[in-house]
Amino acid sequence: MAAPSPTSSFEVDLSAWLAPYQGMGRLNRLYYVIKNCTEPLRSQALVLILAELKTTRNTRFYKDIIEEFRDLSQSLVDPTWISETERSTNVALSRLDQRIQEFTAASVSTASASHTSSSELIPLLFEMGDYHLQRGDTTSAEKYYSRIRQLEPSEAQHQEVSLKLWQTFFASRVFGEATFPILTSLRAPETELDMESASSTERGAKGLMPGDGPELVKPPLSKLLVDGKVLVCFGLGYLHARKFELAALQFLQVPYELGDSFNEVVTASDIACFGALCALATFSRAQLKVALLENEGFQLLLSHQPLLKEAIDAYMTARYAIALRSLRIVTELYHVDLFLGPHLCTLLALIRNNAVVNFFVPYSSISLDTMAQALDDNVQDLIQRLLSLIRDGRLSARVDSQHRILQRYQVAERQRTYEECLNVGRQHEESTHALLTRVNARLEHLQVGQQSRSREREFESVELQPGRHRRL
């Protein structure tokens, strides 16, 4: 489902729902509700967004909404506010532009160092870009922010302007993979490695989740905040592109210290929900154990969503009915969320499919009624789900509709056991052959590679007689 159904009605207290957000985070969410929900929520959101816009300089967005929803907004238009706001904003922009031109002309006419002039010009360009962003002119804002990047800004200024450029896309309601080039330079090297290996099912979360390797020195708070914002932006891009596994890997690495400091885009509760849902929909149980249960940073984020944490615990202990019911409650409001709303039904369906597959693992056959009760589902929907999983090759079973049971296809257990024993024997033979080859190479004083100290001690402790094990 791409968006909430136009025929669906959601009982949402919009004011309470929007309270944690600021700036464009509030405006874009209200706009999404107007576009995708029905009455009376649509009219409530329209009243709120027009009132919210009147506390800003964003006359462009105000006029766009009036034009797009003309049938609903005619009685709400305030032309006086539009003209007064545009007049005061144009005066401020003219003054700023004049200061920038005077400074540029003075710096060209003098023989002063370019670094000094750049450090004084950059704050003016930031202010100019912010003014244009606040009034909804994202093209002009992007022009001034891009100019800053050409002036060799400091590391902190480079980080700030990169995030500002991302916000110009967000203000235009663009937050897909097209925004990635802006933030690529801010990504930590280890995060890029994670992304390259993220598609490997075998390596999975175990090599990618924080807290798995040796303990590292904690970076300063300013770096944690920047890294967290960058991870969120990449996670939202992958979520928008429906690459849920990659999105999960980003959200699960967001440091707890970010908190609600990025609430012009998302809150800590949003990050916890997005990361948990994407992980539950795409990770195996072994990966979930590392990614969710053993990830201390993400466990702290989950403290903002206690019911979600209970749902994860129930899922990991195979109490699927409780887990799925809790997830429905937690995600009820996210049907109208700007980022998660278009993908929520897909994610919940994937999580339910995973629960079905995991639940059937220990059984050779089971009653459909028992299975439906354990999965908080009705039998008819469960049958359709089972048939879909069988067609996709995720279940090796058949549905007996007459006797209302699900029966696993019989596997030749004796043959499989023989094959496993033969594989173990072959692996042992190969490892023994490799060990004897290395021993013989050392006896002949052949260098076969740098040995670790533990390996050296291992071989020194073995007494070998000359001539033994020369031939393999």
Tab-separated table of C-alpha atoms in Angstrom:
chain	number	residue	atom	x	y	z
A	1	MET	CA	0.000	0.000	0.000
A	2	ALA	CA	1.596	3.233	-1.120
A	3	ALA	CA	-0.297	5.472	1.270
A	4	PRO	CA	-3.208	5.411	3.654
A	5	SER	CA	-6.372	4.444	1.834
A	6	PRO	CA	-8.461	7.495	0.914
A	7	THR	CA	-11.494	5.715	2.319
A	8	SER	CA	-9.819	4.967	5.626
A	9	SER	CA	-10.423	7.185	8.625
A	10	PHE	CA	-7.885	7.748	11.367
A	11	GLU	CA	-8.753	9.212	14.743
A	12	VAL	CA	-5.659	11.254	15.480
A	13	ASP	CA	-5.134	14.182	17.806
A	14	LEU	CA	-3.016	16.128	15.342
A	15	SER	CA	-1.842	18.742	17.840
A	16	ALA	CA	-0.570	16.113	20.287
A	17	TRP	CA	0.919	14.040	17.463
A	18	LEU	CA	2.872	17.016	16.083
A	19	ALA	CA	4.049	18.320	19.462
A	20	PRO	CA	7.520	16.636	19.377
A	21	TYR	CA	8.348	18.013	15.896
A	22	GLN	CA	9.587	21.389	14.738
A	23	GLY	CA	9.865	23.348	11.504
A	24	MET	CA	9.474	21.444	8.266
A	25	GLY	CA	8.955	18.235	10.222
A	26	ARG	CA	5.552	19.565	11.318
A	27	LEU	CA	4.666	21.165	7.985
A	28	ASN	CA	5.566	18.178	5.792
A	29	ARG	CA	3.642	15.784	8.039
A	30	LEU	CA	0.544	17.959	7.906
A	31	TYR	CA	0.867	18.209	4.142
A	32	TYR	CA	1.063	14.400	3.912
A	33	VAL	CA	-2.121	14.080	5.984
A	34	ILE	CA	-3.960	16.539	3.719
A	35	LYS	CA	-2.850	14.633	0.625
A	36	ASN	CA	-3.586	11.113	1.837
A	37	CYS	CA	-6.329	11.168	4.463
A	38	THR	CA	-10.087	11.744	4.405
A	39	GLU	CA	-12.398	14.093	6.237
A	40	PRO	CA	-12.472	15.315	8.925
A	41	LEU	CA	-8.731	14.782	9.401
A	42	ARG	CA	-7.945	16.460	6.104
A	43	SER	CA	-9.679	19.728	7.006
A	44	GLN	CA	-8.151	19.731	10.487
A	45	ALA	CA	-4.673	19.333	8.998
A	46	LEU	CA	-5.337	22.157	6.507
A	47	VAL	CA	-6.354	24.570	9.259
A	48	LEU	CA	-3.286	23.618	11.304
A	49	ILE	CA	-0.787	23.906	8.465
A	50	LEU	CA	-2.020	27.355	7.391
A	51	ALA	CA	-1.871	28.550	10.997
A	52	GLU	CA	1.588	27.028	11.395
A	53	LEU	CA	2.862	28.670	8.217
A	54	LYS	CA	1.749	32.077	9.478
A	55	THR	CA	4.350	31.743	12.259
A	56	THR	CA	7.098	31.434	9.619
A	57	ARG	CA	8.336	33.348	6.551
A	58	ASN	CA	7.308	30.552	4.199
A	59	THR	CA	4.808	32.415	2.008
A	60	ARG	CA	5.649	30.217	-0.984
A	61	PHE	CA	4.442	27.011	0.677
A	62	TYR	CA	1.390	28.911	1.987
A	63	LYS	CA	0.394	30.015	-1.516
A	64	ASP	CA	1.084	26.561	-2.978
A	65	ILE	CA	-1.294	24.950	-0.474
A	66	ILE	CA	-4.015	27.518	-1.134
A	67	GLU	CA	-3.695	26.897	-4.866
A	68	GLU	CA	-3.623	23.098	-4.568
A	69	PHE	CA	-6.541	22.838	-2.129
A	70	ARG	CA	-8.545	25.803	-3.332
A	71	ASP	CA	-11.888	24.153	-2.596
A	72	LEU	CA	-11.031	23.803	1.111
A	73	SER	CA	-8.887	26.856	1.822
A	74	GLN	CA	-10.723	29.866	0.358
A	75	SER	CA	-12.176	30.936	3.700
A	76	LEU	CA	-8.777	30.527	5.409
A	77	VAL	CA	-6.654	32.744	3.144
A	78	ASP	CA	-4.952	35.744	4.761
A	79	PRO	CA	-3.660	38.011	1.942
A	80	THR	CA	-2.586	40.696	4.419
A	81	TRP	CA	-0.142	38.319	6.120
A	82	ILE	CA	1.263	37.244	2.752
A	83	SER	CA	1.981	40.795	1.591
A	84	GLU	CA	3.417	41.984	4.910
A	85	THR	CA	5.633	38.925	5.319
A	86	GLU	CA	6.957	39.124	1.770
A	87	ARG	CA	7.661	42.850	2.160
A	88	SER	CA	9.646	42.429	5.393
A	89	THR	CA	11.496	39.389	4.034
A	90	ASN	CA	12.459	41.181	0.821
A	91	VAL	CA	13.815	44.121	2.835
A	92	ALA	CA	15.939	41.792	4.971
A	93	LEU	CA	17.177	39.896	1.898
A	94	SER	CA	18.097	43.154	0.130
A	95	ARG	CA	20.174	44.255	3.114
A	96	LEU	CA	21.930	40.912	3.316
A	97	ASP	CA	22.589	40.845	-0.413
A	98	GLN	CA	24.042	44.362	-0.256
A	99	ARG	CA	26.363	43.353	2.599
A	100	ILE	CA	27.544	40.321	0.638
A	101	GLN	CA	28.202	42.386	-2.487
A	102	GLU	CA	30.080	45.068	-0.502
A	103	PHE	CA	32.170	42.471	1.260
A	104	THR	CA	32.964	40.646	-1.985
A	105	ALA	CA	33.987	43.882	-3.712
A	106	ALA	CA	36.164	44.917	-0.756
A	107	SER	CA	37.896	41.533	-0.590
A	108	VAL	CA	38.658	41.641	-4.327
A	109	SER	CA	40.078	45.155	-4.186
A	110	THR	CA	42.403	44.387	-1.261
A	111	ALA	CA	45.381	42.069	-1.227
A	112	SER	CA	44.234	40.308	1.940
A	113	ALA	CA	44.490	36.565	2.283
A	114	SER	CA	41.661	34.644	0.712
A	115	HIS	CA	41.280	32.451	3.810
A	116	THR	CA	40.498	35.480	5.994
A	117	SER	CA	37.930	36.836	3.543
A	118	SER	CA	36.283	33.415	3.201
A	119	SER	CA	35.943	32.980	6.961
A	120	GLU	CA	34.134	36.317	7.163
A	121	LEU	CA	31.973	35.754	4.093
A	122	ILE	CA	30.745	32.267	5.010
A	123	PRO	CA	28.514	33.411	7.953
A	124	LEU	CA	26.808	35.912	5.627
A	125	LEU	CA	26.170	33.199	3.054
A	126	PHE	CA	24.769	30.939	5.765
A	127	GLU	CA	22.408	33.684	6.871
A	128	MET	CA	21.326	34.339	3.291
A	129	GLY	CA	20.726	30.663	2.608
A	130	ASP	CA	18.749	30.290	5.841
A	131	TYR	CA	16.524	33.226	4.903
A	132	HIS	CA	15.738	31.718	1.511
A	133	LEU	CA	15.101	28.296	3.075
A	134	GLN	CA	12.724	29.819	5.627
A	135	ARG	CA	10.729	31.567	2.908
A	136	GLY	CA	10.469	28.344	0.876
A	137	ASP	CA	12.848	29.299	-1.933
A	138	THR	CA	14.915	26.106	-1.878
A	139	THR	CA	16.615	26.831	-5.220
A	140	SER	CA	18.129	30.106	-3.958
A	141	ALA	CA	19.006	28.519	-0.623
A	142	GLU	CA	20.831	25.697	-2.409
A	143	LYS	CA	22.756	28.259	-4.486
A	144	TYR	CA	24.125	30.041	-1.400
A	145	TYR	CA	24.889	26.825	0.482
A	146	SER	CA	26.731	25.454	-2.552
A	147	ARG	CA	28.754	28.647	-2.711
A	148	ILE	CA	29.930	28.016	0.856
A	149	ARG	CA	31.289	24.610	-0.149
A	150	GLN	CA	33.462	26.316	-2.771
A	151	LEU	CA	35.123	28.601	-0.168
A	152	GLU	CA	37.059	25.914	1.724
A	153	PRO	CA	34.956	25.991	4.912
A	154	SER	CA	36.130	24.468	8.186
A	155	GLU	CA	35.162	20.905	9.029
A	156	ALA	CA	32.294	22.057	11.253
A	157	GLN	CA	31.043	24.449	8.572
A	158	HIS	CA	31.290	21.728	5.928
A	159	GLN	CA	29.189	19.411	8.090
A	160	GLU	CA	26.624	22.123	8.742
A	161	VAL	CA	26.283	23.172	5.101
A	162	SER	CA	25.958	19.549	3.941
A	163	LEU	CA	23.072	18.995	6.346
A	164	LYS	CA	21.545	22.326	5.270
A	165	LEU	CA	21.659	21.195	1.643
A	166	TRP	CA	19.873	17.986	2.637
A	167	GLN	CA	17.226	20.114	4.356
A	168	THR	CA	16.587	21.968	1.084
A	169	PHE	CA	15.596	18.612	-0.407
A	170	PHE	CA	13.492	17.790	2.639
A	171	ALA	CA	11.717	21.147	2.376
A	172	SER	CA	10.774	20.137	-1.182
A	173	ARG	CA	9.624	16.734	0.153
A	174	VAL	CA	12.464	14.896	-1.590
A	175	PHE	CA	14.311	12.468	0.690
A	176	GLY	CA	15.185	9.474	-1.475
A	177	GLU	CA	18.540	8.215	-2.722
A	178	ALA	CA	18.923	11.399	-4.797
A	179	THR	CA	20.062	13.128	-1.595
A	180	PHE	CA	22.938	10.708	-0.908
A	181	PRO	CA	25.711	12.531	-2.842
A	182	ILE	CA	25.283	15.579	-0.591
A	183	LEU	CA	26.120	13.612	2.556
A	184	THR	CA	28.608	11.052	1.240
A	185	SER	CA	31.619	13.036	2.474
A	186	LEU	CA	30.214	13.026	6.028
A	187	ARG	CA	29.875	9.267	6.311
A	188	ALA	CA	32.287	7.424	8.548
A	189	PRO	CA	34.521	4.877	6.714
A	190	GLU	CA	33.213	1.998	8.819
A	191	THR	CA	29.637	2.888	7.809
A	192	GLU	CA	30.566	2.692	4.117
A	193	LEU	CA	32.066	-0.766	4.707
A	194	ASP	CA	28.839	-1.821	6.420
A	195	MET	CA	26.837	-0.739	3.425
A	196	GLU	CA	28.969	-2.713	1.003
A	197	SER	CA	28.453	-5.889	3.008
A	198	ALA	CA	24.889	-5.219	4.122
A	199	SER	CA	23.317	-7.333	1.398
A	200	SER	CA	25.072	-10.517	2.579
A	201	THR	CA	22.612	-12.693	4.430
A	202	GLU	CA	25.313	-14.850	5.990
A	203	ARG	CA	27.382	-11.976	7.362
A	204	GLY	CA	24.242	-10.076	8.284
A	205	ALA	CA	23.979	-7.971	11.349
A	206	LYS	CA	26.685	-9.799	13.276
A	207	GLY	CA	29.529	-8.001	11.588
A	208	LEU	CA	27.683	-4.765	11.149
A	209	MET	CA	26.107	-3.916	14.445
A	210	PRO	CA	27.817	-1.612	16.925
A	211	GLY	CA	29.187	-3.121	20.113
A	212	ASP	CA	30.356	-6.349	18.415
A	213	GLY	CA	34.041	-5.510	18.051
A	214	PRO	CA	36.698	-4.264	20.454
A	215	GLU	CA	35.696	-1.333	22.631
A	216	LEU	CA	36.562	1.974	20.991
A	217	VAL	CA	37.114	5.439	22.385
A	218	LYS	CA	33.812	7.288	22.285
A	219	PRO	CA	33.901	10.242	19.860
A	220	PRO	CA	32.931	13.747	21.035
A	221	LEU	CA	29.256	14.653	21.252
A	222	SER	CA	29.386	17.000	18.246
A	223	LYS	CA	30.633	14.166	16.021
A	224	LEU	CA	28.058	11.751	17.423
A	225	LEU	CA	25.281	14.193	16.559
A	226	VAL	CA	26.528	14.730	13.004
A	227	ASP	CA	27.048	10.994	12.449
A	228	GLY	CA	23.585	10.308	13.839
A	229	LYS	CA	21.922	12.826	11.530
A	230	VAL	CA	23.761	11.439	8.516
A	231	LEU	CA	22.717	7.874	9.394
A	232	VAL	CA	19.110	9.024	9.738
A	233	CYS	CA	19.205	10.739	6.335
A	234	PHE	CA	20.610	7.629	4.648
A	235	GLY	CA	18.122	5.430	6.474
A	236	LEU	CA	15.209	7.569	5.270
A	237	GLY	CA	16.558	7.411	1.727
A	238	TYR	CA	16.744	3.620	1.769
A	239	LEU	CA	13.320	3.416	3.403
A	240	HIS	CA	11.872	5.608	0.642
A	241	ALA	CA	13.477	3.291	-1.942
A	242	ARG	CA	11.952	0.259	-0.141
A	243	LYS	CA	15.409	-1.134	0.625
A	244	PHE	CA	14.367	-2.117	4.115
A	245	GLU	CA	17.452	-4.132	5.099
A	246	LEU	CA	19.782	-1.266	4.232
A	247	ALA	CA	17.487	1.163	6.040
A	248	ALA	CA	17.576	-1.024	9.153
A	249	LEU	CA	21.382	-1.086	9.153
A	250	GLN	CA	21.426	2.718	9.183
A	251	PHE	CA	18.811	3.261	11.898
A	252	LEU	CA	20.328	0.579	14.155
A	253	GLN	CA	23.648	2.462	14.223
A	254	VAL	CA	22.185	5.858	15.200
A	255	PRO	CA	23.763	6.880	18.526
A	256	TYR	CA	21.412	7.302	21.452
A	257	GLU	CA	22.904	10.752	22.069
A	258	LEU	CA	21.080	12.104	19.016
A	259	GLY	CA	17.819	11.945	20.971
A	260	ASP	CA	15.277	14.490	19.705
A	261	SER	CA	17.902	16.972	18.494
A	262	PHE	CA	16.917	16.210	14.880
A	263	ASN	CA	13.193	16.727	15.501
A	264	GLU	CA	12.813	18.974	12.468
A	265	VAL	CA	12.940	15.602	10.671
A	266	VAL	CA	12.408	12.684	13.116
A	267	THR	CA	12.339	12.008	16.850
A	268	ALA	CA	14.099	9.300	18.847
A	269	SER	CA	10.818	7.331	18.975
A	270	ASP	CA	10.618	7.426	15.166
A	271	ILE	CA	14.179	6.126	14.801
A	272	ALA	CA	13.466	3.258	17.196
A	273	CYS	CA	10.268	2.333	15.348
A	274	PHE	CA	11.768	2.597	11.845
A	275	GLY	CA	14.838	0.557	12.774
A	276	ALA	CA	12.913	-2.150	14.629
A	277	LEU	CA	10.271	-2.632	11.920
A	278	CYS	CA	12.809	-2.770	9.075
A	279	ALA	CA	14.940	-5.248	11.037
A	280	LEU	CA	12.009	-7.497	11.963
A	281	ALA	CA	10.902	-7.502	8.326
A	282	THR	CA	14.263	-8.471	6.809
A	283	PHE	CA	16.653	-9.996	9.385
A	284	SER	CA	16.948	-13.623	10.456
A	285	ARG	CA	16.477	-14.539	14.114
A	286	ALA	CA	20.256	-14.776	14.636
A	287	GLN	CA	20.705	-11.311	13.146
A	288	LEU	CA	17.859	-9.907	15.228
A	289	LYS	CA	19.489	-11.207	18.394
A	290	VAL	CA	22.633	-9.203	17.670
A	291	ALA	CA	20.954	-6.204	16.044
A	292	LEU	CA	18.187	-5.604	18.583
A	293	LEU	CA	18.776	-7.501	21.815
A	294	GLU	CA	22.567	-7.116	22.101
A	295	ASN	CA	22.743	-3.601	20.636
A	296	GLU	CA	23.027	-1.451	23.763
A	297	GLY	CA	22.689	1.854	21.903
A	298	PHE	CA	19.498	0.799	20.181
A	299	GLN	CA	18.121	-0.645	23.417
A	300	LEU	CA	18.399	2.879	24.856
A	301	LEU	CA	16.489	4.245	21.864
A	302	LEU	CA	13.804	1.602	22.421
A	303	SER	CA	13.247	3.048	25.887
A	304	HIS	CA	11.270	5.771	24.070
A	305	GLN	CA	8.931	3.019	22.784
A	306	PRO	CA	8.315	0.603	25.714
A	307	LEU	CA	5.450	-1.205	23.959
A	308	LEU	CA	7.648	-1.733	20.887
A	309	LYS	CA	10.355	-3.176	23.127
A	310	GLU	CA	7.801	-5.591	24.593
A	311	ALA	CA	6.731	-6.565	21.070
A	312	ILE	CA	10.338	-7.358	20.120
A	313	ASP	CA	10.827	-9.456	23.274
A	314	ALA	CA	7.601	-11.340	22.527
A	315	TYR	CA	8.665	-11.934	18.909
A	316	MET	CA	12.082	-13.269	19.939
A	317	THR	CA	10.468	-15.661	22.461
A	318	ALA	CA	7.981	-16.959	19.843
A	319	ARG	CA	4.927	-15.308	21.435
A	320	TYR	CA	3.847	-14.124	18.031
A	321	ALA	CA	0.213	-13.245	18.806
A	322	ILE	CA	1.308	-10.809	21.528
A	323	ALA	CA	4.079	-9.415	19.318
A	324	LEU	CA	1.829	-8.802	16.306
A	325	ARG	CA	-0.945	-7.242	18.400
A	326	SER	CA	1.557	-4.921	20.089
A	327	LEU	CA	3.030	-3.918	16.736
A	328	ARG	CA	-0.432	-2.999	15.469
A	329	ILE	CA	-0.956	-0.719	18.462
A	330	VAL	CA	2.503	0.877	18.230
A	331	THR	CA	2.226	1.580	14.513
A	332	GLU	CA	-1.372	2.849	14.460
A	333	LEU	CA	-0.359	6.514	14.258
A	334	TYR	CA	2.405	5.777	11.746
A	335	HIS	CA	-0.172	5.128	9.039
A	336	VAL	CA	-0.197	8.912	8.575
A	337	ASP	CA	3.561	9.348	8.971
A	338	LEU	CA	5.418	11.052	6.158
A	339	PHE	CA	8.223	8.468	6.005
A	340	LEU	CA	6.762	5.196	7.280
A	341	GLY	CA	3.143	5.568	6.155
A	342	PRO	CA	3.685	4.494	2.510
A	343	HIS	CA	5.519	1.315	3.597
A	344	LEU	CA	3.884	0.363	6.885
A	345	CYS	CA	1.475	-2.267	5.546
A	346	THR	CA	4.277	-3.871	3.523
A	347	LEU	CA	6.570	-4.050	6.555
A	348	LEU	CA	3.869	-5.495	8.812
A	349	ALA	CA	3.048	-8.122	6.160
A	350	LEU	CA	6.731	-9.091	5.902
A	351	ILE	CA	6.985	-9.376	9.691
A	352	ARG	CA	3.874	-11.569	9.807
A	353	ASN	CA	5.296	-13.790	7.039
A	354	ASN	CA	8.518	-14.201	9.009
A	355	ALA	CA	6.494	-15.110	12.078
A	356	VAL	CA	4.598	-17.780	10.120
A	357	VAL	CA	7.820	-19.330	8.807
A	358	ASN	CA	9.521	-19.266	12.219
A	359	PHE	CA	6.465	-20.691	13.988
A	360	PHE	CA	6.287	-23.725	11.680
A	361	VAL	CA	9.984	-24.683	12.019
A	362	PRO	CA	9.595	-27.302	14.814
A	363	TYR	CA	6.484	-28.945	13.337
A	364	SER	CA	5.960	-31.627	10.726
A	365	SER	CA	2.227	-30.878	10.707
A	366	ILE	CA	-0.078	-28.562	12.627
A	367	SER	CA	-3.737	-27.625	12.742
A	368	LEU	CA	-4.556	-24.403	10.892
A	369	ASP	CA	-6.863	-23.371	13.738
A	370	THR	CA	-4.049	-23.711	16.256
A	371	MET	CA	-1.685	-21.848	13.976
A	372	ALA	CA	-4.152	-19.016	13.367
A	373	GLN	CA	-4.708	-18.592	17.103
A	374	ALA	CA	-0.972	-18.537	17.799
A	375	LEU	CA	-0.423	-15.912	15.075
A	376	ASP	CA	-3.449	-13.738	15.903
A	377	ASP	CA	-4.934	-14.364	12.458
A	378	ASN	CA	-8.060	-15.870	10.928
A	379	VAL	CA	-7.885	-19.178	9.086
A	380	GLN	CA	-8.847	-17.887	5.635
A	381	ASP	CA	-6.222	-15.117	5.652
A	382	LEU	CA	-3.683	-17.571	7.051
A	383	ILE	CA	-4.336	-20.030	4.202
A	384	GLN	CA	-3.755	-17.325	1.607
A	385	ARG	CA	-0.557	-16.325	3.385
A	386	LEU	CA	0.658	-19.923	3.533
A	387	LEU	CA	-0.026	-20.481	-0.155
A	388	SER	CA	1.949	-17.351	-0.999
A	389	LEU	CA	4.901	-18.494	1.136
A	390	ILE	CA	4.793	-21.964	-0.471
A	391	ARG	CA	4.817	-20.427	-3.961
A	392	ASP	CA	7.791	-18.257	-2.987
A	393	GLY	CA	9.697	-21.308	-1.751
A	394	ARG	CA	9.863	-20.147	1.873
A	395	LEU	CA	7.758	-23.065	3.141
A	396	SER	CA	8.256	-26.676	2.064
A	397	ALA	CA	4.780	-27.808	2.972
A	398	ARG	CA	1.263	-28.317	1.668
A	399	VAL	CA	-2.090	-27.045	2.907
A	400	ASP	CA	-4.764	-29.677	3.496
A	401	SER	CA	-7.924	-27.577	3.378
A	402	GLN	CA	-10.212	-30.544	3.989
A	403	HIS	CA	-8.588	-31.581	7.259
A	404	ARG	CA	-7.477	-27.989	8.019
A	405	ILE	CA	-3.826	-28.819	8.595
A	406	LEU	CA	-0.473	-27.657	7.290
A	407	GLN	CA	1.843	-30.609	6.593
A	408	ARG	CA	5.541	-30.448	5.863
A	409	TYR	CA	6.824	-32.410	2.891
A	410	GLN	CA	8.571	-35.563	4.088
A	411	VAL	CA	12.341	-35.367	3.993
A	412	ALA	CA	14.577	-38.433	3.651
A	413	GLU	CA	16.129	-38.031	7.097
A	414	ARG	CA	18.477	-41.021	6.737
A	415	GLN	CA	19.872	-39.770	3.440
A	416	ARG	CA	20.289	-36.239	4.811
A	417	THR	CA	22.135	-37.612	7.866
A	418	TYR	CA	24.493	-39.623	5.611
A	419	GLU	CA	25.207	-36.510	3.533
A	420	GLU	CA	25.928	-34.437	6.645
A	421	CYS	CA	28.323	-37.124	7.957
A	422	LEU	CA	30.132	-37.271	4.612
A	423	ASN	CA	30.462	-33.466	4.595
A	424	VAL	CA	31.935	-33.489	8.101
A	425	GLY	CA	34.413	-36.198	7.027
A	426	ARG	CA	35.460	-34.272	3.918
A	427	GLN	CA	35.971	-31.087	5.944
A	428	HIS	CA	38.103	-32.966	8.496
A	429	GLU	CA	40.196	-34.537	5.724
A	430	GLU	CA	40.785	-31.147	4.080
A	431	SER	CA	41.774	-29.447	7.354
A	432	THR	CA	44.142	-32.327	8.260
A	433	HIS	CA	45.725	-32.221	4.799
A	434	ALA	CA	46.286	-28.466	5.110
A	435	LEU	CA	47.831	-28.844	8.567
A	436	LEU	CA	50.245	-31.581	7.426
A	437	THR	CA	51.225	-29.496	4.402
A	438	ARG	CA	52.113	-26.589	6.659
A	439	VAL	CA	54.068	-28.841	9.048
A	440	ASN	CA	56.103	-30.325	6.189
A	441	ALA	CA	56.773	-26.859	4.779
A	442	ARG	CA	58.185	-25.725	8.142
A	443	LEU	CA	60.351	-28.847	8.411
A	444	GLU	CA	61.856	-27.975	5.035
A	445	HIS	CA	62.364	-24.367	6.208
A	446	LEU	CA	59.981	-22.994	3.584
A	447	GLN	CA	58.351	-19.653	4.344
A	448	VAL	CA	54.641	-19.913	3.697
A	449	GLY	CA	53.536	-16.636	5.214
A	450	GLN	CA	53.814	-14.600	8.393
A	451	GLN	CA	52.770	-16.631	11.410
A	452	SER	CA	50.999	-15.161	14.389
A	453	ARG	CA	52.693	-15.608	17.775
A	454	SER	CA	50.050	-18.055	18.898
A	455	ARG	CA	50.633	-20.131	15.748
A	456	GLU	CA	54.416	-20.100	16.347
A	457	ARG	CA	53.945	-21.319	19.917
A	458	GLU	CA	51.584	-24.034	18.690
A	459	PHE	CA	54.141	-25.462	16.244
A	460	GLU	CA	57.074	-25.083	18.667
A	461	SER	CA	55.203	-27.215	21.185
A	462	VAL	CA	54.880	-30.106	18.701
A	463	GLU	CA	57.830	-32.542	18.651
A	464	LEU	CA	58.362	-33.820	15.127
A	465	GLN	CA	60.731	-36.578	14.046
A	466	PRO	CA	62.719	-35.910	10.827
A	467	GLY	CA	61.300	-37.792	7.931
A	468	ARG	CA	57.834	-38.249	9.382
A	469	HIS	CA	54.819	-36.977	7.456
A	470	ARG	CA	56.999	-36.014	4.495
A	471	ARG	CA	54.611	-37.552	2.033
A	472	LEU	CA	50.912	-36.726	2.062
